[in-house]
mmCIF file of N, CA and C in Angstrom:
data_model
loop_
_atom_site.group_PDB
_atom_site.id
_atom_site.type_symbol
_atom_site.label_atom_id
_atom_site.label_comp_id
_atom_site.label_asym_id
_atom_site.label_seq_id
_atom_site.Cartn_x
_atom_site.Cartn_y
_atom_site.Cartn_z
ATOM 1 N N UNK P 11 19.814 33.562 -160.949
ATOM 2 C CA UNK P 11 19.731 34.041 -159.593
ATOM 3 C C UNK P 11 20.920 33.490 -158.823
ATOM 4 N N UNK P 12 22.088 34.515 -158.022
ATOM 5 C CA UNK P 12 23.026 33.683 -157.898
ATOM 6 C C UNK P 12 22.860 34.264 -156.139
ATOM 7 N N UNK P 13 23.158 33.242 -155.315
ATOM 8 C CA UNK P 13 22.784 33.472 -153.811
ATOM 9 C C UNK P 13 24.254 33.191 -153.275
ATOM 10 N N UNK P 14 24.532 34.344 -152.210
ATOM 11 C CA UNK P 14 26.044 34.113 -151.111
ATOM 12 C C UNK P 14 25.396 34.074 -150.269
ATOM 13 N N UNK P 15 25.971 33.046 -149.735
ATOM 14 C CA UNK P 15 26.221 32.180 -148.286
ATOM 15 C C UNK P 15 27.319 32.780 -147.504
ATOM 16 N N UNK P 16 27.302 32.772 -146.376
ATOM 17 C CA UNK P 16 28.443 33.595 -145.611
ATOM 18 C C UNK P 16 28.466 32.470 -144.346
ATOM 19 N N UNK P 17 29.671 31.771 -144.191
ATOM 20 C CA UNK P 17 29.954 30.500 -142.927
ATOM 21 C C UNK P 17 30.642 31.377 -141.732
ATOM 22 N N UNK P 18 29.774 30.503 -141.156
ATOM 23 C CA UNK P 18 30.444 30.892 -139.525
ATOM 24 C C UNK P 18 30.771 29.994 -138.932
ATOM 25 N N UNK P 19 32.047 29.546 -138.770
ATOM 26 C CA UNK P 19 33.284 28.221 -138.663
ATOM 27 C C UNK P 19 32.455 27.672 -137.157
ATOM 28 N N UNK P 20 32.687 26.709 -136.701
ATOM 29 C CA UNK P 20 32.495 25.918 -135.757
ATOM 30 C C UNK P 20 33.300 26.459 -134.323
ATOM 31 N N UNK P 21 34.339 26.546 -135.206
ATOM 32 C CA UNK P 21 35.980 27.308 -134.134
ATOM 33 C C UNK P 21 34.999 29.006 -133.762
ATOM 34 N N UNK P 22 34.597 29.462 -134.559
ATOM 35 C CA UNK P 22 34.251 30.915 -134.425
ATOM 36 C C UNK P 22 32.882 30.735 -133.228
ATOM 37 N N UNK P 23 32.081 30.022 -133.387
ATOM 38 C CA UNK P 23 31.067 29.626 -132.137
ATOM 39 C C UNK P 23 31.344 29.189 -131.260
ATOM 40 N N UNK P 24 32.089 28.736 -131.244
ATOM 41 C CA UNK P 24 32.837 28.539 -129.680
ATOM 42 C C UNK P 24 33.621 29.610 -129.066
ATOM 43 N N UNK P 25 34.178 30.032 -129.880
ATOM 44 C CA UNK P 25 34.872 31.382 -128.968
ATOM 45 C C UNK P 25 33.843 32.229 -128.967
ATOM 46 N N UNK P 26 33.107 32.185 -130.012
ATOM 47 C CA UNK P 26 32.004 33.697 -129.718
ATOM 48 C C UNK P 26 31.254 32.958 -127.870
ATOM 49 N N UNK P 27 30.852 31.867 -127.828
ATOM 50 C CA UNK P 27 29.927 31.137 -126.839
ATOM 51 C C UNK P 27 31.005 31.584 -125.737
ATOM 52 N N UNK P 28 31.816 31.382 -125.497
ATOM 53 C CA UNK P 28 32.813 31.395 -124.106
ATOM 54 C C UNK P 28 33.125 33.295 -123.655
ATOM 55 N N UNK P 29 32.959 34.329 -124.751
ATOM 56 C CA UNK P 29 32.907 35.199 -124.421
ATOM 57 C C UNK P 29 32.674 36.267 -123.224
ATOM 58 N N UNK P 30 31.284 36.000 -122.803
ATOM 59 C CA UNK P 30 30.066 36.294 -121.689
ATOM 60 C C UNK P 30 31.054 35.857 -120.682
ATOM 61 N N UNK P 31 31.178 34.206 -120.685
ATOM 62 C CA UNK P 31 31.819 33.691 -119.221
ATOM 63 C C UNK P 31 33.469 34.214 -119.566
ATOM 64 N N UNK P 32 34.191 34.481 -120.036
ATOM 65 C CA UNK P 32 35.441 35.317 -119.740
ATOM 66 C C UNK P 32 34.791 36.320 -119.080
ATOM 67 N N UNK P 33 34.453 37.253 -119.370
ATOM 68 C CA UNK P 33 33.373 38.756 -118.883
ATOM 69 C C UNK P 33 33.221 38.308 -117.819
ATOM 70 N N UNK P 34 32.515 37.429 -117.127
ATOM 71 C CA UNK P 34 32.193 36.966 -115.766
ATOM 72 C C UNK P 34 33.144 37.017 -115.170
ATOM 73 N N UNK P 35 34.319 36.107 -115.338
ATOM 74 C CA UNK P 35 35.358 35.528 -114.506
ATOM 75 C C UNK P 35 36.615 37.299 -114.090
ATOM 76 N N UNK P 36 35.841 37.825 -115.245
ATOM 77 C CA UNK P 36 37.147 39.138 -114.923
ATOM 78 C C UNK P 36 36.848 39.658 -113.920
ATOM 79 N N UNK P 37 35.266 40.138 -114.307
ATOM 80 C CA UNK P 37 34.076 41.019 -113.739
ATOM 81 C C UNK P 37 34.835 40.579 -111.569
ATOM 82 N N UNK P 38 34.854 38.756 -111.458
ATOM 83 C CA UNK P 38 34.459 39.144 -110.171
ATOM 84 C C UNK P 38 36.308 39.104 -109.624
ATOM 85 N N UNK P 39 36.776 38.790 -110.411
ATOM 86 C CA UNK P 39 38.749 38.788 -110.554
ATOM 87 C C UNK P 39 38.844 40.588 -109.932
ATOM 88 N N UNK P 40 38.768 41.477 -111.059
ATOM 89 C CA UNK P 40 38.974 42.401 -110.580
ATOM 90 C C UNK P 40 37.913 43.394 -110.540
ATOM 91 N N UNK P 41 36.977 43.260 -108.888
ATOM 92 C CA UNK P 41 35.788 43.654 -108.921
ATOM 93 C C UNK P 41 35.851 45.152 -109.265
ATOM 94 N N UNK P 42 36.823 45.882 -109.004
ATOM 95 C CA UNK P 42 36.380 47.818 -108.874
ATOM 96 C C UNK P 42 37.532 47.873 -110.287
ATOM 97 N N UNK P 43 37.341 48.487 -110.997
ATOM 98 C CA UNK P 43 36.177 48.826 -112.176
ATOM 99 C C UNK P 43 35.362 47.856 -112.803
ATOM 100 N N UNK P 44 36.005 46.907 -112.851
ATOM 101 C CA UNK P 44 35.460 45.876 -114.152
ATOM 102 C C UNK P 44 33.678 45.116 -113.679
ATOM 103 N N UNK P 45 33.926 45.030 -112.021
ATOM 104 C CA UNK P 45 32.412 44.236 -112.487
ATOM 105 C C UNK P 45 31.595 45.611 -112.754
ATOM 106 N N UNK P 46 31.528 46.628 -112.648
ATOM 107 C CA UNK P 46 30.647 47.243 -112.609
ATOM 108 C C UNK P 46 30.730 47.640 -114.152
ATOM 109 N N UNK P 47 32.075 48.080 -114.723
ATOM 110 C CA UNK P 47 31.705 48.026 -116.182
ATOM 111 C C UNK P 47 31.714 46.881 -116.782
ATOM 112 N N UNK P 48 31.787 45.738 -116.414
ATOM 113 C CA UNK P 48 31.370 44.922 -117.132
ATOM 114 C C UNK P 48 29.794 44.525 -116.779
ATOM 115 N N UNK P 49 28.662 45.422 -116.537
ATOM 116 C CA UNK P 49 27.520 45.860 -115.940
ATOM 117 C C UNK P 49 26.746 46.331 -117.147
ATOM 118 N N UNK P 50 27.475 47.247 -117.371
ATOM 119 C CA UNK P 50 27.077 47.770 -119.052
ATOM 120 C C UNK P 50 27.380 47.085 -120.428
ATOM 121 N N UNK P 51 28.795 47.015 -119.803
ATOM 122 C CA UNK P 51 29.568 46.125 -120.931
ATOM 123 C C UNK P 51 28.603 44.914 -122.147
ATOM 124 N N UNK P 52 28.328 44.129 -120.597
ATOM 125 C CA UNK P 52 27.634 43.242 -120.849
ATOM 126 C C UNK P 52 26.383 42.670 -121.578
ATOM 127 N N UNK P 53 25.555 43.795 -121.365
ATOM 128 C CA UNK P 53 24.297 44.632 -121.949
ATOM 129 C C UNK P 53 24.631 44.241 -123.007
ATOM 130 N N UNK P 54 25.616 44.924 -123.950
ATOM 131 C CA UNK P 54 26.030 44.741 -125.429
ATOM 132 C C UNK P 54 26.120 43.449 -126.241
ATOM 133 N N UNK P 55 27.328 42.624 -125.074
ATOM 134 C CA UNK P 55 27.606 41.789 -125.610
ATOM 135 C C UNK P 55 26.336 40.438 -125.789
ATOM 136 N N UNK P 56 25.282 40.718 -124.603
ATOM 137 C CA UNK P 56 24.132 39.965 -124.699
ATOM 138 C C UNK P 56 23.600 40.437 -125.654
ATOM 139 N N UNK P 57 23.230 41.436 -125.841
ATOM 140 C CA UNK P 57 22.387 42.138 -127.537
ATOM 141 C C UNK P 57 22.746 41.406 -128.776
ATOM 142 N N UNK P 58 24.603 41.073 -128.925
ATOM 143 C CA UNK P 58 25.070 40.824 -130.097
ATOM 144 C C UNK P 58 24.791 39.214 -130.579
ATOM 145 N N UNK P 59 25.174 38.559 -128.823
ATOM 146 C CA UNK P 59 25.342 37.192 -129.363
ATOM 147 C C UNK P 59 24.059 36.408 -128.791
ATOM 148 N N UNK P 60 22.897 36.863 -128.146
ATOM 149 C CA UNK P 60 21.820 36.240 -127.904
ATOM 150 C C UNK P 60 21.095 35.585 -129.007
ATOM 151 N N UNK P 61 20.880 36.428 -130.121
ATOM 152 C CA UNK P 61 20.446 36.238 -131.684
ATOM 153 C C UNK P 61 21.539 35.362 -132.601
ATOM 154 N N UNK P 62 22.546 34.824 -132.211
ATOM 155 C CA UNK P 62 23.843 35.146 -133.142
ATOM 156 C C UNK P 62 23.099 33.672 -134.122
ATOM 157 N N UNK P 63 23.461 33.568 -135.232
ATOM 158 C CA UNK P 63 23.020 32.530 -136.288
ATOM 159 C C UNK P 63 23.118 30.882 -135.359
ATOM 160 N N UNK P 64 24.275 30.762 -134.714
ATOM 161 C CA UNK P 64 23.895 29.540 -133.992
ATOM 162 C C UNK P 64 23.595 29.605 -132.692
ATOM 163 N N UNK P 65 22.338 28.277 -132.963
ATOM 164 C CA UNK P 65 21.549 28.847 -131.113
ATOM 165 C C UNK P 65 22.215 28.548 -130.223
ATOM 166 N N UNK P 66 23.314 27.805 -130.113
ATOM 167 C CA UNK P 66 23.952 27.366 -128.875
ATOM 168 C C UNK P 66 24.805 28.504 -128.832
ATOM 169 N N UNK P 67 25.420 29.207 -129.162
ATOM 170 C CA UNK P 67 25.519 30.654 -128.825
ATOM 171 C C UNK P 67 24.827 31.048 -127.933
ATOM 172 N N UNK P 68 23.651 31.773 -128.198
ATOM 173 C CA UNK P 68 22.764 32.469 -127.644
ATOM 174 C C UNK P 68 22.306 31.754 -126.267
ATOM 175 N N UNK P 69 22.706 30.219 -126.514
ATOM 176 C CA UNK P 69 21.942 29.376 -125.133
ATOM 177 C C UNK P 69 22.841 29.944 -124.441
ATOM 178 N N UNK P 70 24.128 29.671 -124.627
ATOM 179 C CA UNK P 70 25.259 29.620 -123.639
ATOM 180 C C UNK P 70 25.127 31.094 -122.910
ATOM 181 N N UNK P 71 24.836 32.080 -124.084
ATOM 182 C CA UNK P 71 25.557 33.449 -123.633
ATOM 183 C C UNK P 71 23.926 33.933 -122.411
ATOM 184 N N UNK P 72 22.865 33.477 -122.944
ATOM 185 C CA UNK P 72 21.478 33.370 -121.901
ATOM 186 C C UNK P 72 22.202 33.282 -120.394
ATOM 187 N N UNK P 73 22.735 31.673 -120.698
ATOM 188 C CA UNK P 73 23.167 31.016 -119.171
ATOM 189 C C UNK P 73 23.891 31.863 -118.896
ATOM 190 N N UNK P 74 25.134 32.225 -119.469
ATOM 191 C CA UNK P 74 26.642 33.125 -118.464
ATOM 192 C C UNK P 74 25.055 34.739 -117.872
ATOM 193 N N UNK P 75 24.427 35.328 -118.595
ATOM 194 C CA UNK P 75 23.951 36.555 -117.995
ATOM 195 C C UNK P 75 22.880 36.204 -117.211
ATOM 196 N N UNK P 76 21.749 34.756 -116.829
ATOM 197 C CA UNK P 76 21.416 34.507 -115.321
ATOM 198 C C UNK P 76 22.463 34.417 -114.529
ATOM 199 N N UNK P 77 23.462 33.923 -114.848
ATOM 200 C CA UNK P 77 24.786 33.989 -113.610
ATOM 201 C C UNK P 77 25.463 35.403 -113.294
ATOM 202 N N UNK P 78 26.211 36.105 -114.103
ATOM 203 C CA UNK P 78 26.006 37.188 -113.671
ATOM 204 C C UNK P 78 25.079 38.586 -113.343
ATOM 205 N N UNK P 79 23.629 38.443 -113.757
ATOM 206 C CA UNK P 79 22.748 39.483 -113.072
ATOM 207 C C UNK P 79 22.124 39.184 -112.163
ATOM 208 N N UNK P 80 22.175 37.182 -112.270
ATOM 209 C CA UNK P 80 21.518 37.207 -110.427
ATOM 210 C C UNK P 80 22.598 37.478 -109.207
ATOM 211 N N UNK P 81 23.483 37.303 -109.734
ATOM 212 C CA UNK P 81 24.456 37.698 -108.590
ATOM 213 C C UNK P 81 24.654 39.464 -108.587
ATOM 214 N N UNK P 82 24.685 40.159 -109.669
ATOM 215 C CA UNK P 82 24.540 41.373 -109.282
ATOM 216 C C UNK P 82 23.139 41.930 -108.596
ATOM 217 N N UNK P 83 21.840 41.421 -109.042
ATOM 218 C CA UNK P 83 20.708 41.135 -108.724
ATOM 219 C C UNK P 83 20.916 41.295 -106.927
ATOM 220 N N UNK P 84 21.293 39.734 -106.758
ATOM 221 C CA UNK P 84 21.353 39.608 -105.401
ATOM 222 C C UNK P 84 22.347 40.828 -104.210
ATOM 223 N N UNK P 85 23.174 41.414 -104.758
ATOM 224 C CA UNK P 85 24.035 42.452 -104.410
ATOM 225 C C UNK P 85 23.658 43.727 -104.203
ATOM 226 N N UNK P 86 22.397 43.961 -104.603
ATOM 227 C CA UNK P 86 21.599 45.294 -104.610
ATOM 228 C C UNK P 86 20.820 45.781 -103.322
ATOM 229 N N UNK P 87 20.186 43.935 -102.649
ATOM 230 C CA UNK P 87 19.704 44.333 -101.607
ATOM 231 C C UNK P 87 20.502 43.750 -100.545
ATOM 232 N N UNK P 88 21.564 43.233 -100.403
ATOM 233 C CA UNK P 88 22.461 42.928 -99.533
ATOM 234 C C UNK P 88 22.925 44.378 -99.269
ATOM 235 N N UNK P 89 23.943 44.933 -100.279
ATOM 236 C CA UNK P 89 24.670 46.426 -99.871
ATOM 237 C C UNK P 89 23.367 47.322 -99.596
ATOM 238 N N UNK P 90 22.400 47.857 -99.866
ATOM 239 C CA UNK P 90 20.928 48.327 -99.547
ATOM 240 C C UNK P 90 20.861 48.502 -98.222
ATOM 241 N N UNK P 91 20.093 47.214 -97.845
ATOM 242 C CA UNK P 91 20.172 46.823 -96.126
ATOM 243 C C UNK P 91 21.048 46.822 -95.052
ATOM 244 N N UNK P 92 21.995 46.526 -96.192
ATOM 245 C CA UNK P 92 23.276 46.071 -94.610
ATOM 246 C C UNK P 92 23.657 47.195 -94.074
ATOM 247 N N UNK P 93 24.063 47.187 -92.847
ATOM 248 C CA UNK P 93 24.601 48.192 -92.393
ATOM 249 C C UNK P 93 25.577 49.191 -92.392
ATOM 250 N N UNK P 94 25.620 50.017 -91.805
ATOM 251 C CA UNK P 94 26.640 51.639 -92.641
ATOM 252 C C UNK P 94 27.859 50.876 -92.998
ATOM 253 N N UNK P 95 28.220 50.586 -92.045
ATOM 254 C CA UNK P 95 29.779 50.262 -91.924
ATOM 255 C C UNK P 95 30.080 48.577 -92.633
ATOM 256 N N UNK P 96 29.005 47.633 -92.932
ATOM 257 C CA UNK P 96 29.368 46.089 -93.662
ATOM 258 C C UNK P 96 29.691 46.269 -94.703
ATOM 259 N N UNK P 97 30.013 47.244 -95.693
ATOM 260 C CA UNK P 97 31.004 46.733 -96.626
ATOM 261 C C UNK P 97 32.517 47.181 -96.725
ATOM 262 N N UNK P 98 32.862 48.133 -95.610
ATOM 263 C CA UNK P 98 33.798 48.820 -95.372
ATOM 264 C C UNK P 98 34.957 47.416 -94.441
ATOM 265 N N UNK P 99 33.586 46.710 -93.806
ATOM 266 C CA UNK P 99 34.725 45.531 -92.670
ATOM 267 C C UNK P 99 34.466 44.356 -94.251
ATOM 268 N N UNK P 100 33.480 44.099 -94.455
ATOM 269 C CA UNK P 100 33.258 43.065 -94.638
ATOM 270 C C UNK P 100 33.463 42.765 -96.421
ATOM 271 N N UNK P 101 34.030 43.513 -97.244
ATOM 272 C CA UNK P 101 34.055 43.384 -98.720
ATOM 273 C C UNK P 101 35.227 42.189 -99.492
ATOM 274 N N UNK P 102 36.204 41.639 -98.559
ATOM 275 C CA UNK P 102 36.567 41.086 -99.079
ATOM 276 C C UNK P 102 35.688 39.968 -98.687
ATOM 277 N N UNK P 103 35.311 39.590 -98.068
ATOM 278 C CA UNK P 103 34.544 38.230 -97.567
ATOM 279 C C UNK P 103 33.401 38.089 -98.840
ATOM 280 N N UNK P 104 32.713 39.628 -98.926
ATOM 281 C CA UNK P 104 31.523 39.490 -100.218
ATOM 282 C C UNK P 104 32.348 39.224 -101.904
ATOM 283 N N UNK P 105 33.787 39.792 -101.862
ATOM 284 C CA UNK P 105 34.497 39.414 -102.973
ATOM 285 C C UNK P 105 34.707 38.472 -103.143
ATOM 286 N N UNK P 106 34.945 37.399 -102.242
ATOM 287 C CA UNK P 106 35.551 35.518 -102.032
ATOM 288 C C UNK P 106 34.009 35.211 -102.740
ATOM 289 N N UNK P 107 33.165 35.444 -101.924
ATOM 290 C CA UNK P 107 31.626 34.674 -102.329
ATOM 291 C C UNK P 107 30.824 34.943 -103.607
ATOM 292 N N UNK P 108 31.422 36.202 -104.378
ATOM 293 C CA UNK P 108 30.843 36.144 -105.753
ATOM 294 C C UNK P 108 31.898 35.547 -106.638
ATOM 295 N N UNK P 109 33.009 35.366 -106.137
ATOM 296 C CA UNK P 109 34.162 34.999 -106.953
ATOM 297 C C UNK P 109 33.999 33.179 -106.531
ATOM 298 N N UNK P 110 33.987 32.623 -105.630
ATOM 299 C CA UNK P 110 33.207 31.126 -105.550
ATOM 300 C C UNK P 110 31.887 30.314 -106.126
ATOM 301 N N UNK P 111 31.266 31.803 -106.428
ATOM 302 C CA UNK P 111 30.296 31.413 -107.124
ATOM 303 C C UNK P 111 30.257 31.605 -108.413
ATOM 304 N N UNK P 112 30.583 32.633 -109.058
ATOM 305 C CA UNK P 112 31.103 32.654 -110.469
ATOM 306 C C UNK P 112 32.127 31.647 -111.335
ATOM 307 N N UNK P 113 33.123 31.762 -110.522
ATOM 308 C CA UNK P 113 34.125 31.193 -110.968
ATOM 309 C C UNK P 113 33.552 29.845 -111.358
ATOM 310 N N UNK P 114 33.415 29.048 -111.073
ATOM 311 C CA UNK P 114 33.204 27.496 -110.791
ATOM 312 C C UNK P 114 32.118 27.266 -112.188
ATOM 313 N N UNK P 115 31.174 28.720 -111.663
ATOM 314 C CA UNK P 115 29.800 27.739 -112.741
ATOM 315 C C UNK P 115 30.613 28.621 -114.103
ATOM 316 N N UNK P 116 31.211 29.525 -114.281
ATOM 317 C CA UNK P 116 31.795 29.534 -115.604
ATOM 318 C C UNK P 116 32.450 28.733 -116.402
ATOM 319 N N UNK P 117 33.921 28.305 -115.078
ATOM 320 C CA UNK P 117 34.803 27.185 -115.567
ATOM 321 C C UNK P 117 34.119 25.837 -116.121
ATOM 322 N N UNK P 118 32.747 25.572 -115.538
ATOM 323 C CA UNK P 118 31.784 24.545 -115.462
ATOM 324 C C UNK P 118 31.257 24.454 -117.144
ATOM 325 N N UNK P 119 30.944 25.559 -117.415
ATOM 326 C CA UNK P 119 30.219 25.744 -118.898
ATOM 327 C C UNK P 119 30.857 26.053 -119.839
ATOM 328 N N UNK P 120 32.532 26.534 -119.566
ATOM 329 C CA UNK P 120 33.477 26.600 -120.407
ATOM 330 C C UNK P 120 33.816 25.434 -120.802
ATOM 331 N N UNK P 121 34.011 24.291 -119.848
ATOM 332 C CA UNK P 121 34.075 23.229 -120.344
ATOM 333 C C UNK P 121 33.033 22.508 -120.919
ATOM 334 N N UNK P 122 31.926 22.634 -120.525
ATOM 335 C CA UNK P 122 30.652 22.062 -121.862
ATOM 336 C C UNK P 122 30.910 22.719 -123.079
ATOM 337 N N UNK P 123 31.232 24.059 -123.146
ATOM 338 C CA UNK P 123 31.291 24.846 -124.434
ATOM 339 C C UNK P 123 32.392 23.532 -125.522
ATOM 340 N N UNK P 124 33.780 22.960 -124.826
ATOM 341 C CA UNK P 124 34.667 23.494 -125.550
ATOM 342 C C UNK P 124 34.760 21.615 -126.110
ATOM 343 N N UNK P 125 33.525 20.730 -124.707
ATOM 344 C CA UNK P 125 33.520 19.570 -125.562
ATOM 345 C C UNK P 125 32.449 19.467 -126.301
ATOM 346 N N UNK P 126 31.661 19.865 -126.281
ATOM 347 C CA UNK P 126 30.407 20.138 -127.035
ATOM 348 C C UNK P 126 31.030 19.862 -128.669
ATOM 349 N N UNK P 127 29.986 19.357 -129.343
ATOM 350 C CA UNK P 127 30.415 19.294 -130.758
ATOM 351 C C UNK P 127 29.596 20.389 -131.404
ATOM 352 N N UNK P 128 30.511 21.542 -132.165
ATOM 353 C CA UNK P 128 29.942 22.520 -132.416
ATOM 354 C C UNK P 128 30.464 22.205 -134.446
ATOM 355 N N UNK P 129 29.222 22.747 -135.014
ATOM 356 C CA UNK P 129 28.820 22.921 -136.709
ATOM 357 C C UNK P 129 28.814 24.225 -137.533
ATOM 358 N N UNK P 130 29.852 24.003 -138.516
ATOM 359 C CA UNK P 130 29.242 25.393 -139.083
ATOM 360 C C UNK P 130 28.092 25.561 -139.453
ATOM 361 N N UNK P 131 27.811 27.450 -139.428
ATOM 362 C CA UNK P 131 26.605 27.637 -139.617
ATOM 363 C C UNK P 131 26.299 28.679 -141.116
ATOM 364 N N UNK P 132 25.497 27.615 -142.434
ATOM 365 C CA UNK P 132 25.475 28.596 -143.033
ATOM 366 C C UNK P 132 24.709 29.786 -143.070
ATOM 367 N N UNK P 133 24.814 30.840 -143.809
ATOM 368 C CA UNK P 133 23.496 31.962 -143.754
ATOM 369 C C UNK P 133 23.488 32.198 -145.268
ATOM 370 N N UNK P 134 22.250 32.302 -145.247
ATOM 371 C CA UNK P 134 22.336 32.438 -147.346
ATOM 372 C C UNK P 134 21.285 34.094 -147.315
ATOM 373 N N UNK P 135 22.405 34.429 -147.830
ATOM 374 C CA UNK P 135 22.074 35.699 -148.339
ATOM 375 C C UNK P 135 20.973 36.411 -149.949
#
């Protein structure tokens, strides 16, 4: 009975983990197209690496999508309510404040990602 193992490098979980938060940081960088396709985008990339063989993957990529869907979350009933004309005066002011808030807690977990001591992971086939 002969069994393959297939490794997934240490180096490869870390870049897969930091993924999501690049996606974030673009998303609120250049809001018209990207946060919104990175709306869908995102969808995917949570599908792929939520499960991925190592869990700190999946932790990390969890954390980056509460950060970006509560902030899109929160954006639904702000533009909703507000009035006709508040995002026409007021959008760069709402661009500074998702971009202050993103930014920071990404850069924040990019750096846990990258001191973190990360292991390969085998999978036996």
């Amino acid at each position: 009975m002969s069994t393959k193992a297939e490794i997934i490098t240490a180096e490869s979980s870390r870049k897969t983990a930091r993924i999501f938060y690049f996606g974030n940081i673009l998303a609120v960088l250049i809001p018209f197209p990207i946060f919104i396709l990175w709306f869908g985008a995102s969808m995917f990339v949570y599908a792929m690496f939520r499960h991925h063989p190592n869990p700190r993957v999946g932790y990390y990529t969890q954390i980056a999508a509460y950060h970006y869907y509560g902030l899109a979350g929160l954006l639904v009933p702000v533009l909703t309510f507000a009035p006709g004309d508040f995002f026409v005066k007021y959008w760069v002011h709402l661009w500074v404040v998702c971009a202050v808030v993103i930014i920071p807690l990404a850069v924040i977990q990019i750096m846990k990602i990258n001191k973190e001591p990360w292991h390969d992971v085998k999978i036996e086939k």
